[in-house]
Coordinates of C-alpha atoms in Angstrom, one line a residue:
M1 CA -65.2 2.2 18.9
I2 CA -63.9 3.6 15.6
F3 CA -64.0 7.8 15.6
G4 CA -64.9 9.3 12.4
G5 CA -66.7 5.7 11.9
A6 CA -68.6 6.9 8.7
G7 CA -65.8 8.5 6.9
F8 CA -64.4 6.3 4.2
I9 CA -61.6 4.2 5.9
G10 CA -64.0 4.4 9.2
S11 CA -67.3 2.9 7.4
N12 CA -65.2 0.5 5.7
W13 CA -63.5 -0.7 8.6
A14 CA -67.2 -0.7 10.7
Y15 CA -68.5 -2.9 7.3
R16 CA -65.8 -5.2 7.7
L17 CA -66.2 -5.6 11.1
L18 CA -70.6 -6.8 10.7
K19 CA -70.1 -8.8 8.1
T20 CA -66.8 -10.7 8.9
T21 CA -66.4 -10.1 13.1
D22 CA -69.6 -11.2 15.8
A23 CA -68.2 -7.7 17.1
K24 CA -70.9 -4.8 18.6
V25 CA -69.4 -1.8 16.6
H26 CA -69.5 1.7 17.8
I27 CA -69.1 5.1 15.6
F28 CA -68.2 7.7 16.6
D29 CA -69.1 11.1 13.9
N30 CA -69.3 14.1 13.1
L31 CA -71.3 13.9 10.1
S32 CA -69.5 16.9 8.6
R33 CA -68.4 15.0 6.2
R34 CA -69.9 14.5 2.3
G35 CA -71.3 12.0 2.3
V36 CA -71.2 10.0 5.0
H37 CA -75.2 10.1 5.7
H38 CA -74.5 7.1 2.5
N39 CA -72.6 5.3 4.6
V40 CA -74.2 5.4 7.8
K41 CA -77.4 3.9 5.8
W42 CA -74.9 1.4 3.9
L43 CA -74.0 0.2 7.3
Q44 CA -77.3 0.4 9.0
K45 CA -78.5 -3.0 5.9
A46 CA -74.5 -4.2 6.5
A47 CA -76.1 -4.6 10.6
Q48 CA -79.2 -6.3 9.1
G49 CA -81.2 -4.1 12.4
S50 CA -79.5 -5.7 14.3
D51 CA -78.0 -4.6 18.1
R52 CA -74.8 -4.8 16.1
L53 CA -74.1 -1.2 15.8
Q54 CA -74.1 1.8 17.2
I55 CA -74.0 4.9 16.4
T56 CA -73.3 8.3 18.4
I57 CA -72.6 11.8 16.3
G58 CA -70.6 13.9 18.3
D59 CA -67.4 15.9 18.2
I60 CA -64.2 14.4 19.4
R61 CA -63.6 17.4 20.5
D62 CA -66.5 16.9 23.4
F63 CA -64.4 15.4 26.4
A64 CA -67.8 14.5 27.6
L65 CA -68.9 12.6 24.6
V66 CA -65.8 11.3 24.0
Q67 CA -65.8 9.6 27.6
R68 CA -68.8 8.0 28.1
A69 CA -67.9 7.0 24.3
V70 CA -65.2 4.8 25.3
Q71 CA -66.5 3.9 28.5
K72 CA -66.5 0.1 27.1
A73 CA -64.1 -0.1 24.8
T74 CA -61.5 -2.3 24.2
E75 CA -60.4 -1.6 20.7
I76 CA -60.2 2.0 20.7
Y77 CA -59.9 3.1 16.1
H78 CA -58.7 6.4 15.4
F79 CA -59.9 8.2 11.6
A80 CA -61.3 11.2 13.1
A81 CA -59.3 14.1 11.5
Q82 CA -59.6 17.3 10.5
V83 CA -58.2 16.7 6.4
A84 CA -57.8 18.9 4.3
V85 CA -54.0 21.0 3.8
T86 CA -56.3 24.0 3.0
T87 CA -58.5 24.1 5.9
S88 CA -55.4 23.8 8.4
V89 CA -54.0 27.4 6.3
T90 CA -57.0 29.3 6.1
D91 CA -58.7 27.9 9.8
P92 CA -55.1 26.6 11.4
R93 CA -56.9 26.9 15.3
F94 CA -59.9 24.0 14.3
D95 CA -57.2 22.0 12.4
F96 CA -54.8 21.8 15.3
D97 CA -57.9 21.7 17.8
V98 CA -59.4 18.7 15.8
N99 CA -56.2 16.5 15.2
V100 CA -53.6 17.0 18.4
G101 CA -56.9 18.0 21.3
G102 CA -59.5 15.2 19.5
T103 CA -57.0 12.8 19.3
F104 CA -56.0 14.3 23.7
N105 CA -59.1 13.3 24.3
I106 CA -59.3 10.1 22.8
L107 CA -56.0 8.9 24.6
E108 CA -56.9 10.4 27.6
A109 CA -60.5 8.6 27.3
A110 CA -58.9 5.6 27.0
R111 CA -56.6 6.3 29.7
Q112 CA -59.0 7.1 32.7
S113 CA -61.1 4.4 31.1
G114 CA -58.8 1.7 33.2
R115 CA -59.4 -1.6 30.6
H116 CA -56.7 -0.1 28.0
P117 CA -58.0 -0.2 25.6
F118 CA -56.0 -0.7 21.9
V119 CA -55.8 2.2 19.8
L120 CA -55.2 2.4 16.3
F121 CA -54.4 6.7 15.5
T122 CA -54.1 7.2 11.1
S123 CA -51.7 10.1 10.5
T124 CA -50.0 10.7 7.4
N125 CA -47.5 11.0 4.8
K126 CA -47.1 14.9 5.4
V127 CA -45.0 14.5 8.5
Y128 CA -42.6 13.4 6.6
G129 CA -42.1 16.6 4.4
N130 CA -42.3 17.5 0.8
M131 CA -43.3 14.0 -1.1
C132 CA -43.3 15.8 -3.3
L133 CA -39.5 14.4 -4.1
Q134 CA -40.4 10.5 -4.0
S135 CA -40.2 9.1 -7.7
L136 CA -43.6 6.8 -8.5
I137 CA -43.8 4.0 -12.0
P138 CA -47.1 4.5 -13.6
T139 CA -48.7 1.1 -14.9
Q140 CA -51.0 1.1 -16.9
R141 CA -53.8 0.9 -13.8
R142 CA -52.4 2.9 -10.8
Y143 CA -48.5 4.9 -10.1
Y144 CA -46.1 2.8 -7.7
C145 CA -43.9 4.3 -5.4
D146 CA -39.9 3.3 -6.5
T147 CA -39.2 0.9 -3.1
Q148 CA -35.4 1.8 -3.8
H149 CA -36.6 5.7 -2.4
A150 CA -40.1 4.8 -0.4
I151 CA -40.5 6.8 2.6
S152 CA -39.4 4.5 5.7
E153 CA -40.9 5.1 9.0
S154 CA -37.7 6.1 10.2
Q155 CA -37.2 9.1 7.6
P156 CA -36.7 11.6 10.1
L157 CA -39.8 14.2 10.9
D158 CA -40.0 17.3 8.8
F159 CA -44.0 18.7 9.4
H160 CA -45.0 20.1 6.1
S161 CA -47.8 22.9 6.6
P162 CA -50.5 23.3 9.9
Y163 CA -51.7 19.9 8.6
G164 CA -48.2 18.3 9.1
C165 CA -48.1 20.1 12.0
S166 CA -51.4 18.6 14.1
K167 CA -51.4 15.4 12.5
G168 CA -47.3 14.7 13.9
A169 CA -47.9 16.3 17.2
A170 CA -51.2 13.9 17.5
D171 CA -48.3 11.5 16.4
Q172 CA -46.8 12.2 19.4
Y173 CA -49.0 12.1 22.3
V174 CA -50.1 8.5 20.9
H175 CA -46.9 7.7 21.0
D176 CA -46.4 9.8 24.8
Y177 CA -49.2 7.4 25.9
A178 CA -48.1 4.4 25.4
R179 CA -44.9 4.8 26.3
I180 CA -46.0 7.4 29.6
F181 CA -49.3 5.3 30.0
A182 CA -48.8 2.0 28.7
L183 CA -51.4 2.9 26.7
P184 CA -51.5 0.4 24.6
T185 CA -50.9 2.0 21.3
V186 CA -49.6 1.7 17.0

């Protein structure tokens, strides 16, 4: 089960699963972001007309739909999010509803399924504060983080923007669902 399965990370993960395993891949996406229709066609081509690819068009804020989608899942990859800092500033309610409410819906649906599916959640560096303070080392093709000053997951949280707040709150829910309900999360 891949939430945000038509987005960049989700579609690449779905493609890899389709090409390197015999797993059935179920993607769930609201198809609201630019370019995702191309990603869906790419995945359908990769599935070669088999029944290995299932697509649900829906919103993670819809608990009933999320609950139906995870009913048989043994693994859940949660890549769905409101990802723009600018949107979080202009519409913080929407940002919160998607990132916190949507994550809560996925976790609660997973818990209620009784299957204890593995849940992978993707966060953001915005939970660690102002990243502009990090040193970058330029090379000919890209920049690398100065490893002497790299960000450790033990670094104190310092939510930066409403987006950082919503992703940080979602992080905490993922952590607590593992601790309180023994849901395997990462």
